[in-house]
Amino acid sequence: MNLSTTYNRMKNPIRLALTTLLIVVPLTSTAQIGKYRNTFSIGANAGAALSSVGFDPSVSQGQHVGLTGGLSWRYTSEKYFSTICSIAGEVNFAAIGWKEDIRDANDNPVVNTNGSVEKYSRTLNYIQIPVFAHLAWGRENNGFNFFIQAGPQIGILLSESTDRNYDSPNLDAQSGRSNTTVEQESMKVENKFDYGIAAGAGLEYANSHIGRWMLEARYYYGLGNIYGSSKRDYFSKSNIGNIVIKATWLVDLSK
């Protein structure tokens, strides 16, 4: 993959990250204007991840559904006019990957020579560490607020597993797959380190007796590839993308 293609693929996520920094840096660098805060919170999160892999050549896919959860923390530094400014992070376990949508030329499920409707999915178990600029508007304590957050995320692959019900795919011209890209089915992940940009939005309810509860929808765009992407490799692109719906609970340790 040439430098121009790489640049074009990375341009929009990098623009998102730069925009986030341009918003957050002026806020955090003018603490004398805002109202100082010193609230450190820790807790836990859990949810579901709907993921896929952006292959090129393309692979027909549905959504791979897996669980994610781990530890959360947040440090609130100030309230700038009506904006509550924080930095937040997580250390999560996430079961992500891809699930193939195997169809023939007539958009019907493909039946293998063993008599089964072909099914294939790959689960990739990661430790993921995102760090966010977190901005919120509304009630800081004892009420609701709306928040957005964005920042970088890294991931380390722990293990992978495959769920398939055939030995060889049906590639027959009449009854077989319309999408004949199958190399990924026998390839182990080559790059165990993943990185990208994550951004989300949600609602938080804070109560002095039960802590802080958040419900969030988040999108992650991987900037790395799980397979090699040089000219001699089969795939020029194989980046992870996922949508995460999760709940988080935090308790304040200091104010």
XYZ file of C-alpha atoms in Angstrom:
255
model
C 0.000 0.000 0.000
C 1.527 3.354 -1.046
C 1.952 6.406 1.164
C -0.896 8.270 -0.525
C -3.381 5.489 0.235
C -2.177 5.262 3.840
C -2.531 9.007 4.282
C -6.062 9.088 2.881
C -7.147 6.231 5.163
C -5.741 7.919 8.263
C -6.762 11.497 7.436
C -10.294 11.571 8.882
C -9.492 9.848 12.233
C -6.428 12.067 12.683
C -8.565 15.126 11.929
C -10.957 13.992 14.684
C -8.099 13.666 17.152
C -6.676 17.090 16.265
C -10.107 18.690 16.578
C -10.488 17.154 20.033
C -7.114 18.521 21.104
C -7.910 21.993 19.768
C -11.046 22.012 21.901
C -9.562 20.558 25.062
C -6.142 22.242 25.252
C -7.487 25.821 25.451
C -9.931 24.725 28.144
C -7.336 23.008 30.298
C -4.680 25.701 29.799
C -6.826 28.533 31.173
C -7.637 27.161 34.606
C -7.660 30.624 36.098
C -10.823 31.373 34.104
C -12.621 28.134 34.975
C -13.638 26.814 38.365
C -11.017 24.425 39.716
C -11.978 20.812 40.417
C -9.977 17.934 41.896
C -12.291 14.931 41.591
C -10.763 11.503 41.009
C -13.149 8.605 40.392
C -12.678 4.885 39.779
C -15.061 2.083 38.911
C -15.974 -0.560 36.372
C -17.647 -0.878 32.988
C -19.333 -3.609 30.947
C -21.114 -3.833 27.624
C -21.351 -5.327 24.155
C -19.109 -4.768 21.129
C -20.377 -5.099 17.549
C -17.312 -5.433 15.382
C -16.031 -6.147 11.893
C -12.761 -5.942 9.981
C -12.263 -3.659 6.993
C -10.646 -6.064 4.535
C -9.353 -5.054 1.111
C -10.079 -7.156 -0.957
C -13.455 -7.063 0.735
C -15.041 -9.871 2.748
C -18.832 -9.985 3.141
C -19.632 -9.662 6.845
C -22.342 -9.242 9.414
C -21.617 -7.978 12.918
C -19.525 -10.020 15.333
C -21.091 -9.606 18.792
C -18.894 -9.973 21.873
C -18.582 -8.804 25.459
C -16.310 -6.095 26.780
C -15.618 -4.910 30.309
C -12.971 -3.705 32.704
C -11.784 -0.925 34.988
C -12.530 2.791 34.538
C -11.079 5.978 35.987
C -11.670 9.700 35.538
C -10.063 12.906 36.778
C -12.154 16.093 36.656
C -9.936 19.184 36.656
C -12.275 22.142 36.181
C -15.619 23.532 35.108
C -15.115 26.036 32.299
C -18.319 28.111 32.090
C -20.907 25.313 31.627
C -18.428 22.642 30.459
C -17.153 20.034 32.921
C -13.634 19.090 31.768
C -12.072 15.719 32.567
C -9.610 13.128 31.383
C -10.810 9.519 31.491
C -9.402 6.095 30.778
C -10.135 2.386 30.864
C -8.363 -0.983 30.886
C -10.709 -3.487 29.245
C -10.952 -7.048 28.054
C -12.805 -7.165 24.717
C -13.936 -10.079 22.549
C -14.082 -8.622 19.040
C -13.481 -9.939 15.517
C -15.519 -10.637 12.399
C -18.446 -12.802 11.314
C -18.793 -13.667 7.642
C -22.058 -13.338 5.738
C -21.685 -16.220 3.284
C -24.051 -15.925 0.293
C -24.288 -17.208 -3.257
C -24.963 -15.170 -6.401
C -28.714 -15.236 -5.656
C -28.176 -13.931 -2.100
C -29.006 -17.301 -0.577
C -26.990 -19.007 2.195
C -24.261 -21.272 0.830
C -24.567 -25.004 1.555
C -21.266 -26.808 1.964
C -20.540 -30.235 0.478
C -20.987 -31.643 4.004
C -24.650 -30.567 3.909
C -24.344 -27.677 6.397
C -25.064 -24.007 5.742
C -21.611 -22.455 5.893
C -20.819 -20.379 8.973
C -17.542 -18.699 9.854
C -16.488 -16.279 12.595
C -13.202 -15.304 14.232
C -12.994 -14.034 17.813
C -10.029 -11.870 18.798
C -9.514 -11.375 22.536
C -7.832 -8.058 23.304
C -6.720 -5.965 26.222
C -7.764 -2.448 25.173
C -6.608 0.802 26.786
C -8.380 4.003 25.676
C -7.652 7.487 27.071
C -10.238 10.224 26.515
C -10.748 13.944 26.706
C -14.157 13.986 28.432
C -16.488 17.011 28.201
C -19.880 17.162 29.926
C -22.805 19.589 30.247
C -25.502 19.505 32.892
C -25.597 18.633 36.577
C -22.178 17.839 37.973
C -23.628 16.213 41.098
C -27.068 14.816 41.986
C -28.552 14.896 38.508
C -28.044 14.163 34.824
C -25.456 15.407 32.371
C -24.682 14.749 28.702
C -21.096 13.986 27.718
C -18.867 13.404 24.726
C -15.386 11.940 24.786
C -12.669 11.115 22.268
C -9.079 9.988 22.247
C -6.527 7.336 21.283
C -6.850 3.636 22.034
C -4.318 0.815 21.942
C -4.960 -2.909 22.009
C -2.890 -6.037 22.643
C -4.102 -9.361 21.248
C -4.196 -12.108 23.877
C -5.680 -14.982 21.878
C -7.887 -15.847 18.924
C -10.355 -18.612 18.106
C -12.308 -19.727 15.039
C -15.866 -21.036 14.790
C -16.551 -22.797 11.468
C -18.603 -25.813 10.382
C -16.692 -26.954 7.276
C -13.191 -27.980 6.243
C -13.141 -26.399 2.784
C -15.399 -23.544 1.576
C -17.820 -24.081 -1.293
C -16.417 -22.048 -4.192
C -18.431 -23.740 -6.936
C -19.376 -21.327 -9.717
C -23.061 -22.309 -9.532
C -23.808 -23.107 -5.885
C -20.832 -21.567 -4.095
C -19.910 -18.197 -2.691
C -20.370 -14.989 -4.631
C -17.502 -13.480 -2.608
C -14.564 -15.818 -3.092
C -12.089 -14.096 -0.762
C -11.241 -16.856 1.737
C -7.531 -16.333 2.508
C -8.373 -14.728 5.876
C -10.047 -17.926 7.075
C -6.715 -19.761 7.368
C -4.514 -16.811 8.389
C -3.539 -16.160 11.992
C -3.362 -12.525 13.106
C 0.089 -11.188 12.234
C 0.071 -7.844 14.085
C -0.822 -8.327 17.737
C -0.621 -4.610 18.554
C -3.591 -2.477 17.500
C -4.116 1.278 17.682
C -6.742 3.773 16.618
C -9.198 6.495 17.584
C -12.293 6.064 19.768
C -15.135 8.547 20.280
C -18.448 8.317 22.090
C -21.387 10.114 23.663
C -23.772 9.326 26.467
C -25.663 10.243 29.608
C -24.461 10.269 33.205
C -26.529 10.205 36.382
C -24.715 11.276 39.551
C -25.971 10.628 43.075
C -24.044 11.070 46.301
C -25.359 7.747 47.646
C -24.998 5.413 44.660
C -22.149 6.997 42.685
C -22.021 7.945 39.015
C -23.771 5.810 36.390
C -23.148 6.269 32.668
C -24.664 4.809 29.516
C -22.586 5.359 26.381
C -22.428 4.531 22.672
C -18.897 4.530 21.288
C -17.214 3.990 17.911
C -13.666 2.774 17.388
C -11.727 3.079 14.114
C -8.501 1.099 13.910
C -5.541 2.742 12.212
C -3.483 -0.452 12.251
C -3.988 -3.715 10.358
C -4.232 -7.231 11.761
C -2.401 -8.586 8.679
C 0.596 -7.324 6.747
C -0.280 -4.613 4.220
C 2.773 -4.351 1.981
C 2.644 -4.953 -1.776
C 3.646 -8.588 -1.301
C 0.805 -9.243 1.193
C -2.641 -10.422 0.151
C -4.628 -7.755 2.049
C -3.821 -4.078 1.588
C -6.098 -3.217 4.532
C -7.438 -5.198 7.502
C -8.344 -2.718 10.220
C -10.738 -3.304 13.100
C -13.868 -1.218 13.598
C -16.498 -1.591 16.273
C -19.501 -0.036 17.946
C -19.656 -0.409 21.723
C -22.688 0.029 23.956
C -21.687 0.041 27.606
C -22.607 1.025 31.141
C -20.069 2.451 33.581
C -20.183 2.945 37.338
C -17.800 5.339 39.108
C -17.321 6.335 42.722
C -15.492 9.517 43.763
C -12.337 8.970 45.811
C -11.458 12.655 46.166
C -13.151 16.009 45.610
